[in-house]
Amino acid sequence: MRDRDRKPKFRPGGKGPDRGHESGRRPPWRGREGSADDAVILYGWHTVAAALANPRRRIRKLLLTENAARRLAEDHIETRVTPEIVRPNLIDQRLGPDAVHQGLLAEADPLPSPDIETLPQEGIVLVLDQITDPHNVGAIMRSAAAFAVKAIVTTARHSPEATGVLAKSASGALELVPLVTVQNLARALAEMNDRGFMTVGLDSQGSKNLGAVTLRQPLALVLGAEGKGLRQLTRETCSVVARLDMPGEIKSLNVSNAAVLALYIGASQLGLMG
Amino acid sequence: MRDRDRKPKFRPGGKGPDRGHESGRRPPWRGREGSADDAVILYGWHTVAAALANPRRRIRKLLLTENAARRLAEDHIETRVTPEIVRPNLIDQRLGPDAVHQGLLAEADPLPSPDIETLPQEGIVLVLDQITDPHNVGAIMRSAAAFAVKAIVTTARHSPEATGVLAKSASGALELVPLVTVQNLARALAEMNDRGFMTVGLDSQGSKNLGAVTLRQPLALVLGAEGKGLRQLTRETCSVVARLDMPGEIKSLNVSNAAVLALYIGASQLGLMG
């Protein structure tokens, strides 16, 4: 359950105009509505195609290469705004050389963060306790969408913003899984307990193996950052703290790998694998 | 089964003296023995501590901060070579600002790559078909060590080197899981078939769900790069091609997440979970 990297990395691709804004750590949906500095940067085929398919996502600006525009047309995906047709290196310049944008870059409004009271009383919810690496959080969102998770609950602080690298790693999942942002995670977990959730924290020091815990719906699986793990108050507020037993010499996984394993075990036991 | 990023990223932390060598894509163990340009760069607590604990790993040089040196002494970990005690920013300068080195940096010899004939005739082996992202390959190695995988087979070309970011993401697993490097993957798979392996390729177009395939030892789980998937010849050489069924709207996982799920399903079915 170790986060790949404890230093937060907020840059979408190493450099670009949103660098200053991203390093400010303020979630974009807390920004002034519609102001330039809360724009969400979306790039890459799956990420932009999913955003274009999401009526709740307001697209402000769309940069496409000729090839990407043709591919969208072939797949009958509406662009919703008039795209600017640009050369690939213009998008490279915006995102930095490491970003695999596949010829698509959108600037969009952030999606609204639903309230914790709106969580459905069924299925699985993931709760992330200050996981800072945007690649990991993005991969977790993608797995969450693959396992039909109802929502992801994160803290407003010490979480990466739902933009750039996170959005790319999420591969379209940002448009599918609601992201509930809370100020105080322990209070949110207590509220979930009150609302009938079984809240299961994952920690190498857990008293039981997750596979041996009798799970029930609605289920919240709670993951901590690598290295730090679950914060003490988070751990104390969970109904159960469980570990993931594995037969090898290394006893902890990359946090996104731990998340997908917990989702598989949870969904299998609850009969949610379809 | 999509690799996070199709552009290979070979830099250990964004910049540093080994940048030129890493961008050359030649696996370091193919370099001249003991020459300066095949040095493996290891940083971070788990990665360096595991290397120091591995008698087969020759350490050439060890840079430690005072704190890291104290922590190694407290944990009774021998440094084997006389460390240079340095300030953290000197290691920052070597690795770039994004590398979380925790005060430890080692230059070491690459480990030898065993021959495919040496693979044990039991348990699970992972085979990676041109997965290029070093974070993903590192996370896969870490999960492999967690699931007591016997070896990882990769291609000499189109695979990241076992150094830098990969070694950091592997979190010590480089010292635990033998890395078998082959020139021709289809030929290696054919040889594994001949030697009695059940070779199972993972692909979204697979004919069966992995959980529904009757697996047996020795088992090879074969994973392709995101986007590209398994190459045609790889797919044709596998005894079975299986998919990972999931209930949600997104049908593909980050490749390291797919790997850990396949390992869990395989190890559970084979009774290897301990």
PDB file of C-alpha atoms in Angstrom, chain A:
ATOM      1  CA  MET A   1       0.000   0.000   0.000  1.00  0.00           C
ATOM      2  CA  ARG A   2       2.823   2.404  -0.775  1.00  0.00           C
ATOM      3  CA  ASP A   3       2.363   5.373  -3.010  1.00  0.00           C
ATOM      4  CA  ARG A   4       4.896   5.328  -5.821  1.00  0.00           C
ATOM      5  CA  ASP A   5       6.195   8.678  -4.975  1.00  0.00           C
ATOM      6  CA  ARG A   6       5.681  10.817  -1.960  1.00  0.00           C
ATOM      7  CA  LYS A   7       6.488  14.101  -3.644  1.00  0.00           C
ATOM      8  CA  PRO A   8       3.342  15.459  -5.243  1.00  0.00           C
ATOM      9  CA  LYS A   9       3.686  15.896  -8.986  1.00  0.00           C
ATOM     10  CA  PHE A  10       1.148  18.287 -10.305  1.00  0.00           C
ATOM     11  CA  ARG A  11       2.473  19.122 -13.740  1.00  0.00           C
ATOM     12  CA  PRO A  12       0.428  17.720 -16.600  1.00  0.00           C
ATOM     13  CA  GLY A  13       3.412  16.961 -18.731  1.00  0.00           C
ATOM     14  CA  GLY A  14       6.401  18.727 -17.299  1.00  0.00           C
ATOM     15  CA  LYS A  15       5.671  22.269 -18.359  1.00  0.00           C
ATOM     16  CA  GLY A  16       2.951  24.396 -19.839  1.00  0.00           C
ATOM     17  CA  PRO A  17       0.775  27.360 -19.110  1.00  0.00           C
ATOM     18  CA  ASP A  18      -1.148  25.676 -16.308  1.00  0.00           C
ATOM     19  CA  ARG A  19       1.975  24.922 -14.359  1.00  0.00           C
ATOM     20  CA  GLY A  20       1.546  27.835 -11.974  1.00  0.00           C
ATOM     21  CA  HIS A  21      -2.042  26.965 -11.314  1.00  0.00           C
ATOM     22  CA  GLU A  22      -1.333  23.303 -10.765  1.00  0.00           C
ATOM     23  CA  SER A  23       1.450  23.930  -8.301  1.00  0.00           C
ATOM     24  CA  GLY A  24      -1.017  25.994  -6.262  1.00  0.00           C
ATOM     25  CA  ARG A  25      -2.661  22.728  -5.116  1.00  0.00           C
ATOM     26  CA  ARG A  26      -6.107  24.257  -4.985  1.00  0.00           C
ATOM     27  CA  PRO A  27      -8.608  21.864  -6.526  1.00  0.00           C
ATOM     28  CA  PRO A  28      -9.861  23.535  -9.679  1.00  0.00           C
ATOM     29  CA  TRP A  29     -13.510  23.160  -8.689  1.00  0.00           C
ATOM     30  CA  ARG A  30     -12.778  25.447  -5.726  1.00  0.00           C
ATOM     31  CA  GLY A  31     -11.720  28.188  -8.097  1.00  0.00           C
ATOM     32  CA  ARG A  32     -13.812  31.030  -9.416  1.00  0.00           C
ATOM     33  CA  GLU A  33     -16.470  29.599 -11.691  1.00  0.00           C
ATOM     34  CA  GLY A  34     -15.478  29.935 -15.300  1.00  0.00           C
ATOM     35  CA  SER A  35     -12.298  31.874 -14.601  1.00  0.00           C
ATOM     36  CA  ALA A  36      -9.239  31.096 -16.665  1.00  0.00           C
ATOM     37  CA  ASP A  37      -7.276  29.672 -13.769  1.00  0.00           C
ATOM     38  CA  ASP A  38      -9.608  26.796 -12.920  1.00  0.00           C
ATOM     39  CA  ALA A  39      -9.508  25.260 -16.389  1.00  0.00           C
ATOM     40  CA  VAL A  40      -9.086  21.511 -16.484  1.00  0.00           C
ATOM     41  CA  ILE A  41      -6.599  20.247 -19.052  1.00  0.00           C
ATOM     42  CA  LEU A  42      -7.613  17.024 -20.784  1.00  0.00           C
ATOM     43  CA  TYR A  43      -5.463  15.275 -23.374  1.00  0.00           C
ATOM     44  CA  GLY A  44      -5.150  11.885 -25.015  1.00  0.00           C
ATOM     45  CA  TRP A  45      -7.714   9.932 -27.015  1.00  0.00           C
ATOM     46  CA  HIS A  46      -9.698   8.193 -24.261  1.00  0.00           C
ATOM     47  CA  THR A  47      -9.649  11.183 -21.935  1.00  0.00           C
ATOM     48  CA  VAL A  48     -10.863  13.731 -24.493  1.00  0.00           C
ATOM     49  CA  ALA A  49     -13.297  11.361 -26.237  1.00  0.00           C
ATOM     50  CA  ALA A  50     -14.934  10.571 -22.883  1.00  0.00           C
ATOM     51  CA  ALA A  51     -15.151  14.280 -22.016  1.00  0.00           C
ATOM     52  CA  LEU A  52     -16.800  15.033 -25.388  1.00  0.00           C
ATOM     53  CA  ALA A  53     -19.302  12.244 -24.683  1.00  0.00           C
ATOM     54  CA  ASN A  54     -20.155  13.655 -21.250  1.00  0.00           C
ATOM     55  CA  PRO A  55     -22.950  16.264 -21.490  1.00  0.00           C
ATOM     56  CA  ARG A  56     -22.143  17.485 -17.961  1.00  0.00           C
ATOM     57  CA  ARG A  57     -18.600  18.459 -19.010  1.00  0.00           C
ATOM     58  CA  ARG A  58     -18.437  21.963 -20.472  1.00  0.00           C
ATOM     59  CA  ILE A  59     -15.705  22.125 -23.109  1.00  0.00           C
ATOM     60  CA  ARG A  60     -14.151  25.570 -23.427  1.00  0.00           C
ATOM     61  CA  LYS A  61     -11.601  24.970 -26.119  1.00  0.00           C
ATOM     62  CA  LEU A  62     -10.518  22.032 -28.232  1.00  0.00           C
ATOM     63  CA  LEU A  63      -7.219  21.664 -30.051  1.00  0.00           C
ATOM     64  CA  LEU A  64      -7.015  18.798 -32.528  1.00  0.00           C
ATOM     65  CA  THR A  65      -4.512  17.652 -35.077  1.00  0.00           C
ATOM     66  CA  GLU A  66      -5.920  16.864 -38.507  1.00  0.00           C
ATOM     67  CA  ASN A  67      -5.548  13.157 -37.841  1.00  0.00           C
ATOM     68  CA  ALA A  68      -7.342  13.362 -34.510  1.00  0.00           C
ATOM     69  CA  ALA A  69     -10.176  15.400 -36.055  1.00  0.00           C
ATOM     70  CA  ARG A  70     -10.571  12.786 -38.778  1.00  0.00           C
ATOM     71  CA  ARG A  71     -10.594   9.958 -36.232  1.00  0.00           C
ATOM     72  CA  LEU A  72     -13.293  11.679 -34.150  1.00  0.00           C
ATOM     73  CA  ALA A  73     -15.388  12.166 -37.287  1.00  0.00           C
ATOM     74  CA  GLU A  74     -14.936   8.512 -38.274  1.00  0.00           C
ATOM     75  CA  ASP A  75     -16.071   7.438 -34.808  1.00  0.00           C
ATOM     76  CA  HIS A  76     -19.041   9.844 -34.996  1.00  0.00           C
ATOM     77  CA  ILE A  77     -17.925  11.730 -31.906  1.00  0.00           C
ATOM     78  CA  GLU A  78     -19.235  15.287 -31.882  1.00  0.00           C
ATOM     79  CA  THR A  79     -16.727  17.946 -30.916  1.00  0.00           C
ATOM     80  CA  ARG A  80     -19.435  20.236 -29.435  1.00  0.00           C
ATOM     81  CA  VAL A  81     -17.175  23.273 -29.868  1.00  0.00           C
ATOM     82  CA  THR A  82     -15.446  24.270 -33.086  1.00  0.00           C
ATOM     83  CA  PRO A  83     -11.998  22.731 -32.810  1.00  0.00           C
ATOM     84  CA  GLU A  84      -8.805  24.570 -33.642  1.00  0.00           C
ATOM     85  CA  ILE A  85      -6.890  22.381 -36.052  1.00  0.00           C
ATOM     86  CA  VAL A  86      -3.224  22.573 -35.065  1.00  0.00           C
ATOM     87  CA  ARG A  87       0.057  20.827 -35.711  1.00  0.00           C
ATOM     88  CA  PRO A  88       1.108  18.189 -33.134  1.00  0.00           C
ATOM     89  CA  ASN A  89       4.083  20.217 -31.960  1.00  0.00           C
ATOM     90  CA  LEU A  90       1.805  23.026 -30.795  1.00  0.00           C
ATOM     91  CA  ILE A  91       0.180  20.574 -28.357  1.00  0.00           C
ATOM     92  CA  ASP A  92       3.657  19.268 -27.439  1.00  0.00           C
ATOM     93  CA  GLN A  93       4.584  22.831 -26.534  1.00  0.00           C
ATOM     94  CA  ARG A  94       1.522  23.201 -24.306  1.00  0.00           C
ATOM     95  CA  LEU A  95       1.979  19.911 -22.444  1.00  0.00           C
ATOM     96  CA  GLY A  96       5.690  19.214 -22.515  1.00  0.00           C
ATOM     97  CA  PRO A  97       7.545  16.513 -24.391  1.00  0.00           C
ATOM     98  CA  ASP A  98       6.491  13.550 -22.215  1.00  0.00           C
ATOM     99  CA  ALA A  99       2.719  13.906 -22.573  1.00  0.00           C
ATOM    100  CA  VAL A 100       1.193  11.353 -24.944  1.00  0.00           C
ATOM    101  CA  HIS A 101      -1.656  13.503 -26.246  1.00  0.00           C
ATOM    102  CA  GLN A 102      -2.421  11.645 -29.504  1.00  0.00           C
ATOM    103  CA  GLY A 103      -3.376  14.953 -31.104  1.00  0.00           C
ATOM    104  CA  LEU A 104      -6.147  15.985 -28.693  1.00  0.00           C
ATOM    105  CA  LEU A 105      -6.132  18.700 -26.042  1.00  0.00           C
ATOM    106  CA  ALA A 106      -9.245  20.143 -24.401  1.00  0.00           C
ATOM    107  CA  GLU A 107      -9.662  22.924 -21.900  1.00  0.00           C
ATOM    108  CA  ALA A 108     -12.799  22.326 -19.891  1.00  0.00           C
ATOM    109  CA  ASP A 109     -14.676  23.266 -16.754  1.00  0.00           C
ATOM    110  CA  PRO A 110     -14.088  21.052 -13.753  1.00  0.00           C
ATOM    111  CA  LEU A 111     -16.967  18.716 -12.940  1.00  0.00           C
ATOM    112  CA  PRO A 112     -18.962  19.544  -9.815  1.00  0.00           C
ATOM    113  CA  SER A 113     -18.100  17.593  -6.661  1.00  0.00           C
ATOM    114  CA  PRO A 114     -21.248  15.893  -5.333  1.00  0.00           C
ATOM    115  CA  ASP A 115     -22.045  15.935  -1.614  1.00  0.00           C
ATOM    116  CA  ILE A 116     -21.345  12.894   0.515  1.00  0.00           C
ATOM    117  CA  GLU A 117     -25.082  12.649   1.297  1.00  0.00           C
ATOM    118  CA  THR A 118     -25.716  11.803  -2.342  1.00  0.00           C
ATOM    119  CA  LEU A 119     -23.711   8.538  -2.211  1.00  0.00           C
ATOM    120  CA  PRO A 120     -25.914   5.583  -3.179  1.00  0.00           C
ATOM    121  CA  GLN A 121     -26.590   3.026  -0.446  1.00  0.00           C
ATOM    122  CA  GLU A 122     -25.292   0.135  -2.525  1.00  0.00           C
ATOM    123  CA  GLY A 123     -22.226  -1.122  -4.302  1.00  0.00           C
ATOM    124  CA  ILE A 124     -18.663  -0.007  -3.605  1.00  0.00           C
ATOM    125  CA  VAL A 125     -17.161   3.412  -2.931  1.00  0.00           C
ATOM    126  CA  LEU A 126     -13.397   4.048  -2.820  1.00  0.00           C
ATOM    127  CA  VAL A 127     -11.953   6.450  -0.259  1.00  0.00           C
ATOM    128  CA  LEU A 128      -8.441   7.858  -0.809  1.00  0.00           C
ATOM    129  CA  ASP A 129      -6.587   9.212   2.229  1.00  0.00           C
ATOM    130  CA  GLN A 130      -4.102  11.771   0.883  1.00  0.00           C
ATOM    131  CA  ILE A 131      -2.762   9.774  -2.040  1.00  0.00           C
ATOM    132  CA  THR A 132      -0.765  12.433  -3.837  1.00  0.00           C
ATOM    133  CA  ASP A 133       0.664  10.863  -6.992  1.00  0.00           C
ATOM    134  CA  PRO A 134      -1.563  11.796  -9.955  1.00  0.00           C
ATOM    135  CA  HIS A 135      -0.539   8.715 -12.007  1.00  0.00           C
ATOM    136  CA  ASN A 136      -1.652   6.486  -9.151  1.00  0.00           C
ATOM    137  CA  VAL A 137      -4.893   8.367  -8.513  1.00  0.00           C
ATOM    138  CA  GLY A 138      -5.630   8.330 -12.252  1.00  0.00           C
ATOM    139  CA  ALA A 139      -4.990   4.574 -12.482  1.00  0.00           C
ATOM    140  CA  ILE A 140      -7.223   4.058  -9.425  1.00  0.00           C
ATOM    141  CA  MET A 141     -10.033   6.058 -11.079  1.00  0.00           C
ATOM    142  CA  ARG A 142      -9.692   3.946 -14.221  1.00  0.00           C
ATOM    143  CA  SER A 143      -9.932   0.724 -12.199  1.00  0.00           C
ATOM    144  CA  ALA A 144     -12.864   2.220 -10.284  1.00  0.00           C
ATOM    145  CA  ALA A 145     -14.703   2.762 -13.576  1.00  0.00           C
ATOM    146  CA  ALA A 146     -13.808  -0.794 -14.634  1.00  0.00           C
ATOM    147  CA  PHE A 147     -15.339  -2.176 -11.432  1.00  0.00           C
ATOM    148  CA  ALA A 148     -18.433   0.081 -11.566  1.00  0.00           C
ATOM    149  CA  VAL A 149     -17.469   1.900  -8.357  1.00  0.00           C
ATOM    150  CA  LYS A 150     -20.200   4.388  -7.341  1.00  0.00           C
ATOM    151  CA  ALA A 151     -17.876   7.259  -6.317  1.00  0.00           C
ATOM    152  CA  ILE A 152     -14.405   8.153  -5.112  1.00  0.00           C
ATOM    153  CA  VAL A 153     -14.078  10.197  -1.939  1.00  0.00           C
ATOM    154  CA  THR A 154     -10.884  12.258  -1.552  1.00  0.00           C
ATOM    155  CA  THR A 155      -9.635  15.062   0.609  1.00  0.00           C
ATOM    156  CA  ALA A 156      -9.628  18.602  -0.782  1.00  0.00           C
ATOM    157  CA  ARG A 157      -6.049  19.028   0.423  1.00  0.00           C
ATOM    158  CA  HIS A 158      -3.137  16.661  -0.278  1.00  0.00           C
ATOM    159  CA  SER A 159      -4.862  15.200  -3.317  1.00  0.00           C
ATOM    160  CA  PRO A 160      -3.885  15.886  -6.907  1.00  0.00           C
ATOM    161  CA  GLU A 161      -6.241  17.911  -9.053  1.00  0.00           C
ATOM    162  CA  ALA A 162      -8.573  16.195 -11.523  1.00  0.00           C
ATOM    163  CA  THR A 163      -6.671  17.460 -14.545  1.00  0.00           C
ATOM    164  CA  GLY A 164      -3.540  16.827 -16.615  1.00  0.00           C
ATOM    165  CA  VAL A 165      -1.638  13.640 -15.779  1.00  0.00           C
ATOM    166  CA  LEU A 166      -4.370  12.382 -13.454  1.00  0.00           C
ATOM    167  CA  ALA A 167      -7.022  12.800 -16.169  1.00  0.00           C
ATOM    168  CA  LYS A 168      -4.744  11.097 -18.716  1.00  0.00           C
ATOM    169  CA  SER A 169      -4.044   8.146 -16.409  1.00  0.00           C
ATOM    170  CA  ALA A 170      -7.766   7.893 -15.643  1.00  0.00           C
ATOM    171  CA  SER A 171      -8.320   7.270 -19.375  1.00  0.00           C
ATOM    172  CA  GLY A 172     -11.849   8.696 -19.409  1.00  0.00           C
ATOM    173  CA  ALA A 173     -12.835   7.559 -15.922  1.00  0.00           C
ATOM    174  CA  LEU A 174     -13.128  11.159 -14.677  1.00  0.00           C
ATOM    175  CA  GLU A 175     -16.322  11.388 -16.712  1.00  0.00           C
ATOM    176  CA  LEU A 176     -17.732   8.155 -15.279  1.00  0.00           C
ATOM    177  CA  VAL A 177     -16.936   8.069 -11.558  1.00  0.00           C
ATOM    178  CA  PRO A 178     -18.112  10.979  -9.382  1.00  0.00           C
ATOM    179  CA  LEU A 179     -15.309  12.523  -7.319  1.00  0.00           C
ATOM    180  CA  VAL A 180     -16.537  13.600  -3.880  1.00  0.00           C
ATOM    181  CA  THR A 181     -14.120  16.062  -2.285  1.00  0.00           C
ATOM    182  CA  VAL A 182     -14.300  16.497   1.483  1.00  0.00           C
ATOM    183  CA  GLN A 183     -12.490  18.805   3.894  1.00  0.00           C
ATOM    184  CA  ASN A 184     -12.243  16.262   6.703  1.00  0.00           C
ATOM    185  CA  LEU A 185     -11.934  12.594   5.829  1.00  0.00           C
ATOM    186  CA  ALA A 186     -12.536  11.168   9.307  1.00  0.00           C
ATOM    187  CA  ARG A 187     -15.767  13.151   9.561  1.00  0.00           C
ATOM    188  CA  ALA A 188     -16.813  11.910   6.109  1.00  0.00           C
ATOM    189  CA  LEU A 189     -16.089   8.304   7.138  1.00  0.00           C
ATOM    190  CA  ALA A 190     -18.057   8.739  10.371  1.00  0.00           C
ATOM    191  CA  GLU A 191     -20.969  10.023   8.294  1.00  0.00           C
ATOM    192  CA  MET A 192     -20.657   7.028   5.980  1.00  0.00           C
ATOM    193  CA  ASN A 193     -20.680   4.702   8.993  1.00  0.00           C
ATOM    194  CA  ASP A 194     -23.869   6.435  10.187  1.00  0.00           C
ATOM    195  CA  ARG A 195     -25.415   6.009   6.771  1.00  0.00           C
ATOM    196  CA  GLY A 196     -24.882   2.245   6.909  1.00  0.00           C
ATOM    197  CA  PHE A 197     -21.618   1.864   5.003  1.00  0.00           C
ATOM    198  CA  MET A 198     -19.176  -0.845   5.990  1.00  0.00           C
ATOM    199  CA  THR A 199     -15.904   1.128   5.960  1.00  0.00           C
ATOM    200  CA  VAL A 200     -12.881  -1.124   5.440  1.00  0.00           C
ATOM    201  CA  GLY A 201      -9.431   0.426   5.754  1.00  0.00           C
ATOM    202  CA  LEU A 202      -6.549  -1.332   3.999  1.00  0.00           C
ATOM    203  CA  ASP A 203      -3.325  -1.435   5.934  1.00  0.00           C
ATOM    204  CA  SER A 204      -0.443  -3.876   6.192  1.00  0.00           C
ATOM    205  CA  GLN A 205      -1.052  -3.883   9.961  1.00  0.00           C
ATOM    206  CA  GLY A 206      -4.713  -4.875   9.514  1.00  0.00           C
ATOM    207  CA  SER A 207      -6.075  -7.517  11.879  1.00  0.00           C
ATOM    208  CA  LYS A 208      -7.547  -9.734   9.135  1.00  0.00           C
ATOM    209  CA  ASN A 209      -6.853 -10.622   5.519  1.00  0.00           C
ATOM    210  CA  LEU A 210      -9.377  -8.804   3.294  1.00  0.00           C
ATOM    211  CA  GLY A 211     -10.402 -12.099   1.668  1.00  0.00           C
ATOM    212  CA  ALA A 212     -11.395 -13.418   5.121  1.00  0.00           C
ATOM    213  CA  VAL A 213     -13.573 -10.433   6.065  1.00  0.00           C
ATOM    214  CA  THR A 214     -17.309 -10.867   5.480  1.00  0.00           C
ATOM    215  CA  LEU A 215     -18.097  -7.822   3.387  1.00  0.00           C
ATOM    216  CA  ARG A 216     -21.476  -6.230   2.807  1.00  0.00           C
ATOM    217  CA  GLN A 217     -22.972  -3.399   0.768  1.00  0.00           C
ATOM    218  CA  PRO A 218     -22.704  -0.442   0.771  1.00  0.00           C
ATOM    219  CA  LEU A 219     -18.952  -0.974   1.070  1.00  0.00           C
ATOM    220  CA  ALA A 220     -16.282   1.719   1.338  1.00  0.00           C
ATOM    221  CA  LEU A 221     -12.698   0.585   0.696  1.00  0.00           C
ATOM    222  CA  VAL A 222     -10.255   3.067   2.227  1.00  0.00           C
ATOM    223  CA  LEU A 223      -6.679   3.374   0.905  1.00  0.00           C
ATOM    224  CA  GLY A 224      -3.807   5.409   2.318  1.00  0.00           C
ATOM    225  CA  ALA A 225      -0.730   6.908   0.713  1.00  0.00           C
ATOM    226  CA  GLU A 226       2.342   4.756   0.251  1.00  0.00           C
ATOM    227  CA  GLY A 227       4.825   5.123   3.051  1.00  0.00           C
ATOM    228  CA  LYS A 228       2.432   6.968   5.344  1.00  0.00           C
ATOM    229  CA  GLY A 229      -0.459   4.539   5.041  1.00  0.00           C
ATOM    230  CA  LEU A 230      -3.798   5.426   6.610  1.00  0.00           C
ATOM    231  CA  ARG A 231      -3.687   8.347   9.025  1.00  0.00           C
ATOM    232  CA  GLN A 232      -4.463   7.375  12.605  1.00  0.00           C
ATOM    233  CA  LEU A 233      -7.871   9.044  12.726  1.00  0.00           C
ATOM    234  CA  THR A 234      -8.803   7.473   9.380  1.00  0.00           C
ATOM    235  CA  ARG A 235      -7.852   4.039  10.676  1.00  0.00           C
ATOM    236  CA  GLU A 236      -9.763   4.529  13.931  1.00  0.00           C
ATOM    237  CA  THR A 237     -12.901   5.602  12.074  1.00  0.00           C
ATOM    238  CA  CYS A 238     -13.018   2.552   9.779  1.00  0.00           C
ATOM    239  CA  SER A 239     -15.300  -0.303  10.865  1.00  0.00           C
ATOM    240  CA  VAL A 240     -12.580  -2.846   9.978  1.00  0.00           C
ATOM    241  CA  VAL A 241      -8.891  -2.564   9.108  1.00  0.00           C
ATOM    242  CA  ALA A 242      -7.796  -5.370   6.794  1.00  0.00           C
ATOM    243  CA  ARG A 243      -4.557  -6.363   5.102  1.00  0.00           C
ATOM    244  CA  LEU A 244      -3.891  -7.971   1.729  1.00  0.00           C
ATOM    245  CA  ASP A 245      -1.966 -11.204   2.312  1.00  0.00           C
ATOM    246  CA  MET A 246       0.454 -12.200  -0.425  1.00  0.00           C
ATOM    247  CA  PRO A 247       2.841 -15.139  -0.592  1.00  0.00           C
ATOM    248  CA  GLY A 248       6.047 -13.359  -1.716  1.00  0.00           C
ATOM    249  CA  GLU A 249       8.907 -11.544  -0.041  1.00  0.00           C
ATOM    250  CA  ILE A 250       7.607  -8.047  -0.734  1.00  0.00           C
ATOM    251  CA  LYS A 251       4.529  -7.397   1.356  1.00  0.00           C
ATOM    252  CA  SER A 252       3.278  -4.113  -0.047  1.00  0.00           C
ATOM    253  CA  LEU A 253       2.029  -3.171  -3.498  1.00  0.00           C
ATOM    254  CA  ASN A 254       1.943   0.036  -5.467  1.00  0.00           C
ATOM    255  CA  VAL A 255      -1.209   1.773  -4.184  1.00  0.00           C
ATOM    256  CA  SER A 256      -3.090   1.501  -7.485  1.00  0.00           C
ATOM    257  CA  ASN A 257      -2.284  -2.219  -7.602  1.00  0.00           C
ATOM    258  CA  ALA A 258      -3.531  -2.609  -4.021  1.00  0.00           C
ATOM    259  CA  ALA A 259      -6.692  -0.718  -5.000  1.00  0.00           C
ATOM    260  CA  VAL A 260      -7.533  -2.942  -7.973  1.00  0.00           C
ATOM    261  CA  LEU A 261      -6.943  -6.079  -5.919  1.00  0.00           C
ATOM    262  CA  ALA A 262      -9.204  -4.813  -3.137  1.00  0.00           C
ATOM    263  CA  LEU A 263     -11.852  -3.933  -5.728  1.00  0.00           C
ATOM    264  CA  TYR A 264     -11.661  -7.390  -7.275  1.00  0.00           C
ATOM    265  CA  ILE A 265     -11.902  -9.139  -3.906  1.00  0.00           C
ATOM    266  CA  GLY A 266     -14.732  -6.842  -2.797  1.00  0.00           C
ATOM    267  CA  ALA A 267     -16.734  -7.045  -6.029  1.00  0.00           C
ATOM    268  CA  SER A 268     -16.300 -10.839  -6.218  1.00  0.00           C
ATOM    269  CA  GLN A 269     -17.459 -11.396  -2.666  1.00  0.00           C
ATOM    270  CA  LEU A 270     -20.449  -9.052  -3.066  1.00  0.00           C
ATOM    271  CA  GLY A 271     -21.521 -10.728  -6.313  1.00  0.00           C
ATOM    272  CA  LEU A 272     -20.932  -7.549  -8.327  1.00  0.00           C
ATOM    273  CA  MET A 273     -18.703  -9.039 -11.019  1.00  0.00           C
ATOM    274  CA  GLY A 274     -21.658  -9.194 -13.413  1.00  0.00           C
TER     275      GLY A 274
END
